[in-house]
CSV table of C-alpha atoms in Angstrom, one decimal:
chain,number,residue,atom,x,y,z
A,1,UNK,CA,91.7,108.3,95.3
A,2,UNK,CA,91.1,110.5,98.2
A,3,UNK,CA,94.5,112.2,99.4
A,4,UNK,CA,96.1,112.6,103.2
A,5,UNK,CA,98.9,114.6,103.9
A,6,UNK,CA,101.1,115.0,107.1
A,7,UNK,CA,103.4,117.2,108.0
A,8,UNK,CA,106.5,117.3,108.7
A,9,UNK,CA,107.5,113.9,107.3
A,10,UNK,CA,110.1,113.6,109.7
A,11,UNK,CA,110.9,115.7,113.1
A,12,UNK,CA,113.7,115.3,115.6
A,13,UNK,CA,113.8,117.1,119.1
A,14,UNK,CA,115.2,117.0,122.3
A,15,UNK,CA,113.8,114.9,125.2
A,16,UNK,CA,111.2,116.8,126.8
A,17,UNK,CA,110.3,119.3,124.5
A,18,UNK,CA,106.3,118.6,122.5
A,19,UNK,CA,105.6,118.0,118.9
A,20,UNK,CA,102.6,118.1,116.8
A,21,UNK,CA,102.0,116.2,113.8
A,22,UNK,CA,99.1,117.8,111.6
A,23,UNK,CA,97.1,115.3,109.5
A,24,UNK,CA,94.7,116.5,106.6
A,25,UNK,CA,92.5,115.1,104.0
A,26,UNK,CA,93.0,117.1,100.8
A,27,UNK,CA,90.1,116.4,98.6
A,28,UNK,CA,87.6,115.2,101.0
A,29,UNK,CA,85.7,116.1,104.4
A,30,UNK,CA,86.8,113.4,107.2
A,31,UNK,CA,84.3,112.9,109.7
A,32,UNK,CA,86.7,110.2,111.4
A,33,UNK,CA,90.5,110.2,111.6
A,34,UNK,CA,92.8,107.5,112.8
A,35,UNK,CA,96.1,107.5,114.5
A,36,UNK,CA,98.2,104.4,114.6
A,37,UNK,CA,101.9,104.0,115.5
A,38,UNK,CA,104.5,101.6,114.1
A,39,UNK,CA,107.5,100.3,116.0
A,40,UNK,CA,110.1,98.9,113.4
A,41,UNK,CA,109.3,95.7,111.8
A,42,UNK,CA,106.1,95.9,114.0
A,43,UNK,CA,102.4,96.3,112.4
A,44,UNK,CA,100.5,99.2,112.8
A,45,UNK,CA,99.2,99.7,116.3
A,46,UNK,CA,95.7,102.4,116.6
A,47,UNK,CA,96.5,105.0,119.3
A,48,UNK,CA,93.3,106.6,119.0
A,49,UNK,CA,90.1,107.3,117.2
A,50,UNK,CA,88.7,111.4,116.5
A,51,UNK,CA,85.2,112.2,115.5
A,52,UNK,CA,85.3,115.8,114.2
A,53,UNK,CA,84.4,118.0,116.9
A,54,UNK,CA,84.6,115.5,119.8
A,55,UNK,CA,87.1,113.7,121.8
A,56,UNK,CA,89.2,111.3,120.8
A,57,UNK,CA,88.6,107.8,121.8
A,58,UNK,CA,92.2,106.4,123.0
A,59,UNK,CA,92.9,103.0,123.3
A,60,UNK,CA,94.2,100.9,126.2
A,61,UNK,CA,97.3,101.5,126.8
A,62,UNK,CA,97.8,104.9,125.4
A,63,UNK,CA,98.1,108.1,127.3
A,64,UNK,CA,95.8,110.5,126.5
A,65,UNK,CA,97.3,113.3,128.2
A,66,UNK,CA,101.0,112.4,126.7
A,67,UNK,CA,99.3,111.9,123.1
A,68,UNK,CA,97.0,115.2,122.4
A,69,UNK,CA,94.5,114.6,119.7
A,70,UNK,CA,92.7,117.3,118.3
A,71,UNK,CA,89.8,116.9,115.4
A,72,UNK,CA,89.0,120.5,115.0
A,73,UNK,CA,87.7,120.7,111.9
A,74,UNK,CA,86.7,117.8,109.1
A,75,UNK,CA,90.1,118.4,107.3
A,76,UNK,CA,92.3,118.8,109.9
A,77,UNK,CA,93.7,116.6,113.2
A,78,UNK,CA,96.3,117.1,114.6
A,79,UNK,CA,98.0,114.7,117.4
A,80,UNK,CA,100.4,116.4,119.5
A,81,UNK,CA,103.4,114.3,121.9
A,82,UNK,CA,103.8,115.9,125.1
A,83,UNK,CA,107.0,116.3,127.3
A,84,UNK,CA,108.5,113.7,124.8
A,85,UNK,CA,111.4,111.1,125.4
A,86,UNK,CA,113.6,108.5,123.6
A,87,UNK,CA,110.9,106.0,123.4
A,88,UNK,CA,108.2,107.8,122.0
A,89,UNK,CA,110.7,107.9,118.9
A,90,UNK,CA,108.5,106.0,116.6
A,91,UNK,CA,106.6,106.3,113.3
A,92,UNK,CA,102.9,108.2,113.4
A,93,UNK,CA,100.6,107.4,110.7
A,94,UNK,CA,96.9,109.0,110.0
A,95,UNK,CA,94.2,108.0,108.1
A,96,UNK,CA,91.0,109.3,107.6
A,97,UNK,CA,87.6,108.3,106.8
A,98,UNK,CA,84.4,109.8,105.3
A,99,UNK,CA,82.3,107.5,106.8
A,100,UNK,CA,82.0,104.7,108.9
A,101,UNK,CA,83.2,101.7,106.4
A,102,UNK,CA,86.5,100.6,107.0
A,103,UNK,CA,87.2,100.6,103.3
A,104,UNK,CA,87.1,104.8,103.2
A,105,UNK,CA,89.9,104.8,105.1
A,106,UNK,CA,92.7,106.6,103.2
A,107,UNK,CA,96.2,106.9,104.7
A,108,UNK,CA,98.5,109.5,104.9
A,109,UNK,CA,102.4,108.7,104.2
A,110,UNK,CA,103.5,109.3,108.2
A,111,UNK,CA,105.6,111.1,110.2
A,112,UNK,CA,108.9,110.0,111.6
A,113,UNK,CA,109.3,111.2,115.1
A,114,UNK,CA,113.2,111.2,116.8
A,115,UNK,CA,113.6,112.4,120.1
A,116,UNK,CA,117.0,112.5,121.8
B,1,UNK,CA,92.3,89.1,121.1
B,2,UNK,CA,91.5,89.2,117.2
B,3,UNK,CA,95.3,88.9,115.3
B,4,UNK,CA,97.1,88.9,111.8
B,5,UNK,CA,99.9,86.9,111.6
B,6,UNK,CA,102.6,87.9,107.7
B,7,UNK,CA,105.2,85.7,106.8
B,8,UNK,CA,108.7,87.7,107.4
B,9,UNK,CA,110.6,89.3,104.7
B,10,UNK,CA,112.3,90.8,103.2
B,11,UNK,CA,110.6,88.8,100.0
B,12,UNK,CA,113.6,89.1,97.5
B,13,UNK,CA,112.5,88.1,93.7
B,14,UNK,CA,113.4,88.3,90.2
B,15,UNK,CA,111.0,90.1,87.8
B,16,UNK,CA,108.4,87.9,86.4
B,17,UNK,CA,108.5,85.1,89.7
B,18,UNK,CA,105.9,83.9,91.2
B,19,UNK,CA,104.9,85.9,94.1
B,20,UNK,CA,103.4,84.3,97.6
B,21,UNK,CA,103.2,86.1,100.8
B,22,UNK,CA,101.5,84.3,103.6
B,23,UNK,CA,98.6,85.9,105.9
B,24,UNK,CA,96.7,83.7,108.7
B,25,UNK,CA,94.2,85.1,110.8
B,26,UNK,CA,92.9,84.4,114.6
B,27,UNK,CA,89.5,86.3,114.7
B,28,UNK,CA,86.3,85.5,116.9
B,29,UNK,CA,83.9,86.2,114.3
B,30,UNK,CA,83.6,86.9,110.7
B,31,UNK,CA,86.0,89.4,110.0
B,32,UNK,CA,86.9,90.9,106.1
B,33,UNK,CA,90.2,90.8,105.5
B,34,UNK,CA,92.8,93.0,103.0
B,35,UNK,CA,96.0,93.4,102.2
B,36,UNK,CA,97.0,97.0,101.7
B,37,UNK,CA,100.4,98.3,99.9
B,38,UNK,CA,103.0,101.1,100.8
B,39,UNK,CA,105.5,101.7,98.4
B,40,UNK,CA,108.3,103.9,99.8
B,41,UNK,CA,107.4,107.8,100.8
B,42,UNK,CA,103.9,107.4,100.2
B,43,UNK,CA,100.6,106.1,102.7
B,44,UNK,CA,99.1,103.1,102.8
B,45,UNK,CA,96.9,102.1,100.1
B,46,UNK,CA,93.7,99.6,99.6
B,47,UNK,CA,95.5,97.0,97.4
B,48,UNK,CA,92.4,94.3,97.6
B,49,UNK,CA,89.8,93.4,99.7
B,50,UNK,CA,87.4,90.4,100.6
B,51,UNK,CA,84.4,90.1,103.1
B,52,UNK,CA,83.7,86.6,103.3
B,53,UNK,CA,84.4,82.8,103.1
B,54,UNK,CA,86.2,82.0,99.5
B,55,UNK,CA,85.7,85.8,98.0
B,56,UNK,CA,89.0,86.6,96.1
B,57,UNK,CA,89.7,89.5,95.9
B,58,UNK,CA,91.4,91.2,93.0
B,59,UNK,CA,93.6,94.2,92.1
B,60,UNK,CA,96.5,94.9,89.8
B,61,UNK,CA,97.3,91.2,88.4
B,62,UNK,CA,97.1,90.5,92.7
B,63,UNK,CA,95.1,88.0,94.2
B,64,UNK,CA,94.2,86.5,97.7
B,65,UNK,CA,91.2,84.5,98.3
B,66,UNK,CA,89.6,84.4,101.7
B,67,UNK,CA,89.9,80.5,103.0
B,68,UNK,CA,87.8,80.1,106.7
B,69,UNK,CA,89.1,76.9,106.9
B,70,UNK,CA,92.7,78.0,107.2
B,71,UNK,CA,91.9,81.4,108.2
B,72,UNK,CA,94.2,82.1,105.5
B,73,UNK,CA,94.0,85.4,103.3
B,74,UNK,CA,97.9,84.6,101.2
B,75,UNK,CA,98.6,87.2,98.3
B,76,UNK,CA,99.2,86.2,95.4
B,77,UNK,CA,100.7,87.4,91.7
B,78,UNK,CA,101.8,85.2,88.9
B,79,UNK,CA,104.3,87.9,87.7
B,80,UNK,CA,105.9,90.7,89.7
B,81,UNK,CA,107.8,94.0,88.6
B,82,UNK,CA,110.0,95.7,90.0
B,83,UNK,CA,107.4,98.5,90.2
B,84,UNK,CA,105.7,96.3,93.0
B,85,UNK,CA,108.4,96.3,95.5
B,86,UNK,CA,106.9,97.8,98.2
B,87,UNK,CA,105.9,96.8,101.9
B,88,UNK,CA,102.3,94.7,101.9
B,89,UNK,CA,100.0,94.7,105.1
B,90,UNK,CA,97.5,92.4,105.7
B,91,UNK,CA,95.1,93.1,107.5
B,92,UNK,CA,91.7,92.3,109.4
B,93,UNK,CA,88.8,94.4,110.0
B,94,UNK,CA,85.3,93.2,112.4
B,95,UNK,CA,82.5,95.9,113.0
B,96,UNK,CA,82.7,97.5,116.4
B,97,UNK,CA,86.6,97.4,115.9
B,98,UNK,CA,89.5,98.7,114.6
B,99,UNK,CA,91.3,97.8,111.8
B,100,UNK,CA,94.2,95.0,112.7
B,101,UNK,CA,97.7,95.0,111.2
B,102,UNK,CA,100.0,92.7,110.3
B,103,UNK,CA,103.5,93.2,110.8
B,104,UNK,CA,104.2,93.6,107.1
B,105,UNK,CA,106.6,91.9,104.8
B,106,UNK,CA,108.9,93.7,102.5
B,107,UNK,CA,109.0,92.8,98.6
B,108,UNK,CA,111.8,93.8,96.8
B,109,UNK,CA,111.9,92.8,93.1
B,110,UNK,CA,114.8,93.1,90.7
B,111,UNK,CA,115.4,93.2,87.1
């Protein structure tokens, strides 16, 4: 099946500082990508929605100018934490999509995010 | 709102048990429903799949069948391995939405 990578896998920093996650679709152009979030022993919550070349669409709740989302390109988004603190220490996951059908959407393996 | 409710794990069976992990469902319309499978380091993955009333849907000796009445979606296998422990999601999924998770339940299987 299609393949999503992220990178890094797992990224500690100190409280304040910004991270970005990168999330690409190896083998196939992703006209949609997907960021969710998952709090420990929680289910996957979306954060946003990218169309490639336009903004993302976040949802209620989440701050788009603390969570950067950038679909520059159809294999590449990155999401980017601004000014981050302890409780934005949480687990990012991507997924992307070829199309609009909910069952294109392949996910990558995440990104563990530490902040102290 | 639209909602997936998982039984809790951890799941903890022997190889070759029976394997049942609950799903319900709170939804407004007709959703399709799935249950998706991470095993450890790697992304989610489409495990199965069903789009309406009583479809079963199938995959790797799994099974769920898609009951309105209950608004149930439970996964099922007659025989686990240890190669299936792993973390399962289900989740539901109406047009004009995004996909909803459930929390997920652990299975850890053991020879």
């Amino acid at each position: 099946g299609a393949v999503v990578s992220q990178h890094p896998s797992w990224v500690i920093c100190k409280s304040g500082t910004s991270v970005k996650i990168e999330c690409r679709s190896l083998d196939f152009q992703a006209t949609t990508m997907f960021w969710y979030r998952q709090f420990p022993k929680q289910s996957l919550m979306l954060m946003a929605t990218s169309n490639e070349g336009s903004k993302a669409t976040y949802e209620q709740g989440v701050e788009k100018d603390k969570f950067l989302i950038n679909h520059a390109s159809l294999t590449l988004s990155t999401l980017t934490v601004t000014s981050a603190h302890p409780e934005d220490s949480s687990f990012y996951i991507c997924s992307a999509s070829s199309g609009s059908s909910y069952n294109e959407q392949f996910f990558g393996p995440g990104t563990r995010l530490t902040v102290l | 709102g639209d909602s997936v409710t998982q039984m809790e794990g951890p799941v903890t069976l022997s190889e070759e048990a029976f394997l049942t992990i609950n799903c319900t469902y709170t939804a407004t319309g007709y959703p399709s429903l799935f249950w998706y499978v991470q095993y450890p380091g790697e992304g989610l993955q489409l495990l199965l799949k069903a789009t309406k009333a009583d479809d079963k849907g199938s995959n790797k000796g799994f099974e769920a069948t898609y009951r309105k009445e209950t608004t149930s979606f439970h996964l099922e296998k007659g025989s686990v391995q240890v190669s299936d422990s792993a973390v399962y999601f289900c989740a539901l999924f109406q047009a004009g939405t995004a996909l909803i998770f459930g929390k997920g339940t652990t299975l850890s299987v053991s020879s």
